[in-house]
Short mmCIF file of C-alpha atoms and ligand atoms in Angstrom, two decimals:
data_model
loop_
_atom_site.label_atom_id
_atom_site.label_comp_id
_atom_site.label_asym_id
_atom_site.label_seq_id
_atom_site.Cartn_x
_atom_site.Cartn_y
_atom_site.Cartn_z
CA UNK C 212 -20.08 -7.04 -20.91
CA UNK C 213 -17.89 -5.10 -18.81
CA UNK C 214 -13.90 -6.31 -19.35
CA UNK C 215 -13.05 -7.27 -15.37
CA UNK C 216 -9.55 -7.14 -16.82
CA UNK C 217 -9.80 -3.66 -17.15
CA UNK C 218 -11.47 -3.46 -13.76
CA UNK C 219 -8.14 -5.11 -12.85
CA UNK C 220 -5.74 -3.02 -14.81
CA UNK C 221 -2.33 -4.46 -14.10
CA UNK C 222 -3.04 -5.31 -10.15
CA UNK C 223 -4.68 -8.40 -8.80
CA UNK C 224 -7.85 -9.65 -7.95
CA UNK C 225 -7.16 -10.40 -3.90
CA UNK C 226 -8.83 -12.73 -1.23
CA UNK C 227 -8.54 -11.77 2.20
CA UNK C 228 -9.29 -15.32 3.66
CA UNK C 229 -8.65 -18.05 2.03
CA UNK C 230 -11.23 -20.61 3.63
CA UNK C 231 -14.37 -22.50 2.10
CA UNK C 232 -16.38 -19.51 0.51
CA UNK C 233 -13.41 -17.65 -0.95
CA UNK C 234 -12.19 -21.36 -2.43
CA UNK C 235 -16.02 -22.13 -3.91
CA UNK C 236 -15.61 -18.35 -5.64
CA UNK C 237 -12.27 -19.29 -6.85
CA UNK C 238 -12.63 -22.00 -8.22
CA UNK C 239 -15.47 -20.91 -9.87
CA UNK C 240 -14.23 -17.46 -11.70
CA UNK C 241 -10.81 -19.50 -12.51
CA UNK C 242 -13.04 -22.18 -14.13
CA UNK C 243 -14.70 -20.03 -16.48
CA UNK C 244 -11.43 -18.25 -17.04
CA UNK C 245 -13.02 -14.84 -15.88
CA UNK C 246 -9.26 -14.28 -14.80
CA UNK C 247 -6.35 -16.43 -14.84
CA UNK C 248 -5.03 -17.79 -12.00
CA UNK C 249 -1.92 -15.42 -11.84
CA UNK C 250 -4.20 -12.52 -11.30
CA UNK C 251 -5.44 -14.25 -8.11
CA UNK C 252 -3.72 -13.36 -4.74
CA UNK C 253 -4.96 -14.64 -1.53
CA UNK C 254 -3.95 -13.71 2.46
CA UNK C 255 -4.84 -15.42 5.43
CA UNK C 256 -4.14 -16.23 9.00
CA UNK C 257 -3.53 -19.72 8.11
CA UNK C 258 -0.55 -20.53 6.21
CA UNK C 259 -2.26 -24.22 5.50
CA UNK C 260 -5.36 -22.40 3.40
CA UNK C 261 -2.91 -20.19 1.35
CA UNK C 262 -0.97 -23.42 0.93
CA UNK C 263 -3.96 -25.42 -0.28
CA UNK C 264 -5.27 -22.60 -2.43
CA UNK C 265 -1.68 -22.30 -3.59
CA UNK C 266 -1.40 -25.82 -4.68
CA UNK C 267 -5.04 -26.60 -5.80
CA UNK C 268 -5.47 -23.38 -8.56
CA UNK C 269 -1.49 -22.39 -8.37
CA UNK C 270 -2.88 -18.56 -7.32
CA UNK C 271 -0.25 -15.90 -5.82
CA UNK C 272 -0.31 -15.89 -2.06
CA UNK C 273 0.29 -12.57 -0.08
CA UNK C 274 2.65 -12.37 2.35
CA UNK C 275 -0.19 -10.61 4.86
CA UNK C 276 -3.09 -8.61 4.65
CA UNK C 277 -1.61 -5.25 4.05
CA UNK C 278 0.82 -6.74 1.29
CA UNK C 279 -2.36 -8.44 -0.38
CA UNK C 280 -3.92 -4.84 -0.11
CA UNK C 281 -0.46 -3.14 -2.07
CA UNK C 282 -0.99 -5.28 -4.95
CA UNK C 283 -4.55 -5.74 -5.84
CA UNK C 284 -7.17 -3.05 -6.85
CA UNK C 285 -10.49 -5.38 -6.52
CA UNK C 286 -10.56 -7.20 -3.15
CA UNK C 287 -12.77 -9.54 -1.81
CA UNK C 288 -13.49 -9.30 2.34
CA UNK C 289 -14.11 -13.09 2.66
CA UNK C 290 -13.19 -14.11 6.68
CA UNK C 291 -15.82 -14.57 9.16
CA UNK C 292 -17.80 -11.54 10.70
CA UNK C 293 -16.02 -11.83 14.01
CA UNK C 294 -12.48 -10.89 11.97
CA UNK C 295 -13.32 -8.20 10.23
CA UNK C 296 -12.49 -5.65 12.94
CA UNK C 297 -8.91 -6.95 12.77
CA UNK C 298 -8.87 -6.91 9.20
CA UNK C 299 -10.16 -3.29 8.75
CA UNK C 300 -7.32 -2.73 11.26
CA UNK C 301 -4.83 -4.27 9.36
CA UNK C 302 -5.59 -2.47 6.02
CA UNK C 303 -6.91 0.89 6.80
CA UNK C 304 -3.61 2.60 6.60
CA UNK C 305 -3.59 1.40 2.39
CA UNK C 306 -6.82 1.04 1.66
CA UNK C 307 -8.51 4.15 -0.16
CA UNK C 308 -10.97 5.28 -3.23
CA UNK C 309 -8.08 3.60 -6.11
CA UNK C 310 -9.58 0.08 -4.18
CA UNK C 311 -12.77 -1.85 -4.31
CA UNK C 312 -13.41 -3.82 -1.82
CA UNK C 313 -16.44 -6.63 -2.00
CA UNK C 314 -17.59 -8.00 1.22
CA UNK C 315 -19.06 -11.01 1.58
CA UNK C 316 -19.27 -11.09 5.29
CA UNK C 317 -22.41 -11.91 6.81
CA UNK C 318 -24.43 -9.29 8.90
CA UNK C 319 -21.41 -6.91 8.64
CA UNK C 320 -22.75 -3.99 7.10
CA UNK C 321 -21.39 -1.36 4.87
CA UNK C 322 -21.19 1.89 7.53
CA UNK C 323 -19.20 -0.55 9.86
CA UNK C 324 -16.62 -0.95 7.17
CA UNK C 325 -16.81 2.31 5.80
CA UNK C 326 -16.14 3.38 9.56
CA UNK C 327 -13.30 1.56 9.50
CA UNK C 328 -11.96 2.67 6.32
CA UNK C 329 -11.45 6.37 6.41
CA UNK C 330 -9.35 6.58 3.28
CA UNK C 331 -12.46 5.78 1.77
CA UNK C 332 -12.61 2.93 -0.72
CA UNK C 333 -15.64 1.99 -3.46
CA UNK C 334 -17.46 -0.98 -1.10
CA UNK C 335 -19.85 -3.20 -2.41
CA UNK C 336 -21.42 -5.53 0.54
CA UNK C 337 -22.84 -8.60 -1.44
CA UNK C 338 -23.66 -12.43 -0.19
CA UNK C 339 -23.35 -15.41 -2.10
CA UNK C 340 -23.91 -18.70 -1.60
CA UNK C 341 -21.25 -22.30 -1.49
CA UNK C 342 -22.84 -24.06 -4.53
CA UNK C 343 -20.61 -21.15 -6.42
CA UNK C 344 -18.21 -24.23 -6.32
CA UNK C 345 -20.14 -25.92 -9.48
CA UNK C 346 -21.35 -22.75 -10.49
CA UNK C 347 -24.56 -22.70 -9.03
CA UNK C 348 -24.35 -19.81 -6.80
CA UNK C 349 -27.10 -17.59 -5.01
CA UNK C 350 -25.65 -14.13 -4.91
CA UNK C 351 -27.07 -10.62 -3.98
CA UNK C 352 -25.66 -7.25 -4.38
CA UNK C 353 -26.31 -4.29 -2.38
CA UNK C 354 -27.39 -1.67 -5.00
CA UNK C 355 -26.95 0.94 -2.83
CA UNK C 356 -23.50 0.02 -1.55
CA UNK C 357 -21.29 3.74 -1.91
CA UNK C 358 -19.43 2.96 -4.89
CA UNK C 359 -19.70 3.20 -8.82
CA UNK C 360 -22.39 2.13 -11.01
CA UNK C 361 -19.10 0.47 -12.95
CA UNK C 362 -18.68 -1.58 -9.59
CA UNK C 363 -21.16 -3.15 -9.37
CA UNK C 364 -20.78 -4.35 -13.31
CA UNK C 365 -17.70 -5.46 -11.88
CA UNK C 366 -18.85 -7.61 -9.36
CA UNK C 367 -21.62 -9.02 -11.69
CA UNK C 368 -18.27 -9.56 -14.21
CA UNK C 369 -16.65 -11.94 -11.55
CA UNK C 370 -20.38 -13.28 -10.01
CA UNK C 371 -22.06 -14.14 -13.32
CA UNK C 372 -19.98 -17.01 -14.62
CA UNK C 373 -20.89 -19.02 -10.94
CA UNK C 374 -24.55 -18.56 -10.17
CA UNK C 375 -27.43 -16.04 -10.42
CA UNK C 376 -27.13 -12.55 -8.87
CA UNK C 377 -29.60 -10.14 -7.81
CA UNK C 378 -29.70 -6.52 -7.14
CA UNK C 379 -31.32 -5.59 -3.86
CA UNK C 380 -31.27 -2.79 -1.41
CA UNK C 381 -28.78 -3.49 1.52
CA UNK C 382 -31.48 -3.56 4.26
CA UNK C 383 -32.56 -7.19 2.40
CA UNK C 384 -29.04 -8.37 2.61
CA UNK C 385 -29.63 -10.05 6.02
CA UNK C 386 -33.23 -11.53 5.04
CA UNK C 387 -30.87 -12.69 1.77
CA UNK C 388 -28.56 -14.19 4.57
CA UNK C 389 -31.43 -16.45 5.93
CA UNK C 390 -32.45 -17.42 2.71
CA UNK C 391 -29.60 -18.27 0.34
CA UNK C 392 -26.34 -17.40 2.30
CA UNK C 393 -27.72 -20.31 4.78
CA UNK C 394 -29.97 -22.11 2.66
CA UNK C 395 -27.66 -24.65 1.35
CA UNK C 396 -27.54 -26.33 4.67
CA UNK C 397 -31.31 -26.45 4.69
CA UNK C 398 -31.22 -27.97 1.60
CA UNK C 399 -28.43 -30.94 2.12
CA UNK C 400 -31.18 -31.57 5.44
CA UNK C 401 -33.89 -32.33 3.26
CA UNK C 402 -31.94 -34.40 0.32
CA UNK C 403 -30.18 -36.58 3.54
CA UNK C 404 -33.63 -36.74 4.87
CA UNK C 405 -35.66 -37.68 1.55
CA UNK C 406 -32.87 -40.08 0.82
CA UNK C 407 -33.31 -41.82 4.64
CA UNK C 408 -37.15 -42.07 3.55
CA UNK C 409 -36.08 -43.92 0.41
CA UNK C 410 -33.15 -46.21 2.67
CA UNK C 411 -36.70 -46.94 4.79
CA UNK C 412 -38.29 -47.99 2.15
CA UNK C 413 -35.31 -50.76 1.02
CA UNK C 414 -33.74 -48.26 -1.53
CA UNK C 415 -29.86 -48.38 -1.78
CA UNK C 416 -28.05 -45.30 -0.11
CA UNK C 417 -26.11 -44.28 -3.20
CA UNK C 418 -29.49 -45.11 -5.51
CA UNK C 419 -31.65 -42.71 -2.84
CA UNK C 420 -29.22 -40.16 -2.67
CA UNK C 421 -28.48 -39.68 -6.26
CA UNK C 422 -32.61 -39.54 -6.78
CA UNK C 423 -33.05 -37.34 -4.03
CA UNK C 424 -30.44 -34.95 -5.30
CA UNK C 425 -31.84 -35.26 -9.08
CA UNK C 426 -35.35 -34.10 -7.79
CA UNK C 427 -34.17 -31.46 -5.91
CA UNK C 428 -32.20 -30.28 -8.88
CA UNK C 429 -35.02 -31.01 -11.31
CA UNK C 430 -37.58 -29.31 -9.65
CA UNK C 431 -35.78 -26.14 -9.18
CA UNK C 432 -34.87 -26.48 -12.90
CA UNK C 433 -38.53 -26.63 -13.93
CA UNK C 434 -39.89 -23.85 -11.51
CA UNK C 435 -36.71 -21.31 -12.75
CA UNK C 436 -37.45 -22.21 -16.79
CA UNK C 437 -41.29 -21.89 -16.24
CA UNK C 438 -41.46 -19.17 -13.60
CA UNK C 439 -44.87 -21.62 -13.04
CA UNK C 440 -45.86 -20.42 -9.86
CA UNK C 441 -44.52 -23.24 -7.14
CA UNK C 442 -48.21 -24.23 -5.65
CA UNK C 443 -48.89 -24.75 -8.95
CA UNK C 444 -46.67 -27.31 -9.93
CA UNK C 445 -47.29 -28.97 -7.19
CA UNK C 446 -51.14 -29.16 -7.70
CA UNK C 447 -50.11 -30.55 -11.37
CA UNK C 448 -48.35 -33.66 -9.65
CA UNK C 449 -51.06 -34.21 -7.12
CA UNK C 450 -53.61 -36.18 -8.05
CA UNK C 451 -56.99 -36.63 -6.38
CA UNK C 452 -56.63 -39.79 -3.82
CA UNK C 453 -53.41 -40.07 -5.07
CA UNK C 454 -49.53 -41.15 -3.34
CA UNK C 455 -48.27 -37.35 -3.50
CA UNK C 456 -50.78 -35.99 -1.58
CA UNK C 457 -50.53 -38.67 1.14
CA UNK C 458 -46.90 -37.54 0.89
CA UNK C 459 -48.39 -34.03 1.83
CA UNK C 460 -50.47 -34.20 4.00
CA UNK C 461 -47.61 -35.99 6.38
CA UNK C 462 -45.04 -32.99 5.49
CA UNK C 463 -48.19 -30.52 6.71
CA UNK C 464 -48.57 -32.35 9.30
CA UNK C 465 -44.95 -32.16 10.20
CA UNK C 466 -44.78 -28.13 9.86
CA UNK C 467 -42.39 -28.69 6.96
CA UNK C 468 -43.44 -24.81 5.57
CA UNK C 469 -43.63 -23.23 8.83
CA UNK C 470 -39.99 -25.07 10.12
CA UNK C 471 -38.45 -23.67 6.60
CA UNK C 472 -39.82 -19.77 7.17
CA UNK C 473 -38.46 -20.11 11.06
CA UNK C 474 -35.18 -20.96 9.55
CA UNK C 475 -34.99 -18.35 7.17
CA UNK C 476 -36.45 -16.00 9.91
CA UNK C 477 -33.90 -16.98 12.78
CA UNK C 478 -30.77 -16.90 10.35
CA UNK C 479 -31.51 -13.51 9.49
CA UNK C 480 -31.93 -12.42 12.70
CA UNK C 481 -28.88 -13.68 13.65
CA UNK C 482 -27.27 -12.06 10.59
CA UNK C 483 -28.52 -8.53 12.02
CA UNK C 484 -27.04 -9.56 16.07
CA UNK C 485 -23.49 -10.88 14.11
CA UNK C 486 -23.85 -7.00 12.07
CA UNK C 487 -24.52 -5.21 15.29
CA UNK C 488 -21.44 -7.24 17.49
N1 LIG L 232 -19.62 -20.54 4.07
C1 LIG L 232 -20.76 -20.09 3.55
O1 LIG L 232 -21.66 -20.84 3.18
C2 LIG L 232 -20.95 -18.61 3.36
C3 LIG L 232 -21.99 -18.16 2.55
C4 LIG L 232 -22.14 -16.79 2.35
C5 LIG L 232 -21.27 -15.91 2.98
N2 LIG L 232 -20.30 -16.38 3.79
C6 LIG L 232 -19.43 -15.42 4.45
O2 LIG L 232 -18.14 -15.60 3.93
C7 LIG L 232 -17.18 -15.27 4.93
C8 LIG L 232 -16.16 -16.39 4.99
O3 LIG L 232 -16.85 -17.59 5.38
P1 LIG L 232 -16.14 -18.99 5.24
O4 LIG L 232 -17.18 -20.01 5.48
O5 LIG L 232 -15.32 -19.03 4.01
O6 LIG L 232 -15.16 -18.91 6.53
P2 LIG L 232 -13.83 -19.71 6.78
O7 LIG L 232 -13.84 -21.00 6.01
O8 LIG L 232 -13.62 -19.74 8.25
O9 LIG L 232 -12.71 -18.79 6.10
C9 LIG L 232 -12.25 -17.61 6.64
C10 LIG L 232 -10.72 -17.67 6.63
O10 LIG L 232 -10.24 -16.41 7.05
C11 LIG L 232 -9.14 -16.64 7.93
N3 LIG L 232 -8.89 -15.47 8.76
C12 LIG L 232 -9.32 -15.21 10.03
N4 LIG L 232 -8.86 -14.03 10.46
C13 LIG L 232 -8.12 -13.51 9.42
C14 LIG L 232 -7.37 -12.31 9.25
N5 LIG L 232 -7.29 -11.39 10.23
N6 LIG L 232 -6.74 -12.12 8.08
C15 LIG L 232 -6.80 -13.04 7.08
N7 LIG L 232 -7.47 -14.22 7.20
C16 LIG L 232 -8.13 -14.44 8.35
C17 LIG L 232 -9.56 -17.86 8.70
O11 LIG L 232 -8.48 -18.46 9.36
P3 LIG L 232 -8.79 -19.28 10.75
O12 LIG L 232 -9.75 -20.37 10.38
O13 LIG L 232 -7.44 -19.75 11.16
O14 LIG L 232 -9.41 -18.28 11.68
C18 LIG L 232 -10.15 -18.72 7.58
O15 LIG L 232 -9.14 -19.48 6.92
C19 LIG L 232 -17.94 -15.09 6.24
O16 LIG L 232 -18.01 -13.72 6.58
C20 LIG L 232 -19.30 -15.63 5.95
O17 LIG L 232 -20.28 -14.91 6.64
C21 LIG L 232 -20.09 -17.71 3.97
#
């Protein structure tokens, strides 16, 4: 495994933006000590989120963006789409090839910030996912993102300890934004929604919700260990005139499948307009 602290040297490991995604990624890497928190420096527009991150993992705070830039030699780009014009603005002047700079931004892709950049840093455009918080991330990594093979080690170094990461070609990133970028939203719809069903049927909230969650969780578990193909295992827990597939036959009837690909098709397609803005 590659050493990130050597990735590191003696800079920093630095945040620009400081709000929900970059907290879920640093809590996770400071939780499984990938660095310590002193090698953590965050920027943002808001002196409340550097305060909070401040307080809540005792991480270095930068000053602004270009200071954050000065002292750190892996940075994440972690602030909505619509600010990374003023970012790239802000940081162009000091940003060159000693830097490596991981985006997480959705839609934004890597010849708009290589545009942007003309002192030419390594850039690795990647996408994970909130439930990084508790370590259960979604993350992809554009393999063909200009920078070194050693990079992208890197940033599997700081992704590996809070999820699963995958290697994919940059022109998936946006399909991977519709999927797992958005898809924990999807997912908190359906456990709020098979928990209601229980509430219906005279369960307790907190019993429903925690059995909801649990089966959610579970099943995931078992298709990821197995690799059992999904229709599968659900065949193997329908039985013939049984209750699942009375379950099933409402949720067809409902358009629960074709609702779930329309999602994943209309957030990628918004991931390519936000890229294109
Ligand atoms: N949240 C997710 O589930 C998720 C998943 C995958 C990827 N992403 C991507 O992650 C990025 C961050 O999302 P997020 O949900 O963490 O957004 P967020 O909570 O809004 O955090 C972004 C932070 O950046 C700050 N900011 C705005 N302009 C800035 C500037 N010029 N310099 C420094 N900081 C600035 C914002 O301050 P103000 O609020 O004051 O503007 C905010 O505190 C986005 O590009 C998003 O596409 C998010």
């Amino acid at each position: 495994m590659l050493d990130i602290n050597n990735a590191l040297e003696d800079k920093l490991l630095g945040f620009i933006g400081a709000g929900n995604m970059a907290e879920a990624m640093i809590r996770g890497i400071i939780r499984n000590q990938v660095v310590q928190p002193d090698q953590i420096i965050a920027s943002d527009i808001s002196v409340e989120r550097k305060e909070h991150l401040s307080s809540a993992f005792d991480i270095r705070i930068a000053t602004d963006n270009h200071s954050l830039i000065d002292q750190s030699s892996v940075i994440f780009l972690a602030v909505k789409p619509q600010a990374v014009p003023a970012v790239l603005k802000d940081i162009s002047a000091n940003t060159g090839a000693e830097k490596l700079l991981i985006s997480i931004a959705a839609g934004v892709p890597v010849k708009t910030l290589a545009a942007g950049l003309p002192k030419g840093p390594r850039i690795v455009r990647t996408m994970p996912n909130t439930p990084a918080t508790v370590m259960e991330g979604a993350m992809a990594i554009a393999s063909d993102s200009p920078a070194r093979p050693e990079d992208l080690e890197t940033v599997e170094t700081l992704f590996r300890p809070i999820g699963r990461t995958v290697r994919i070609e940059e022109k998936l990133i946006d399909a991977v934004t519709g999927l797992s970028g958005s898809g924990p939203a999807y997912v908190f719809m359906i456990l709020e929604a098979l928990a209601d069903g229980g509430v219906k049927m005279g369960l307790p909230r907190d019993v429903a919700e925690t059995l909801a969650a649990q089966t959610l969780m579970g099943s995931a578990k078992l298709f990821l260990e197995t690799r059992t193909n999904p229709g599968q295992l659900k065949c193997m827990v329908t039985s013939p005139g049984g209750t699942t597939i009375s379950g099933i036959h409402e949720l067809e009837k409902g358009g629960l499948r074709a609702s779930l690909m329309n999602a994943v098709e209309a957030a990628t397609i918004r991931s390519i307009e936000l890229g294109k803005a």
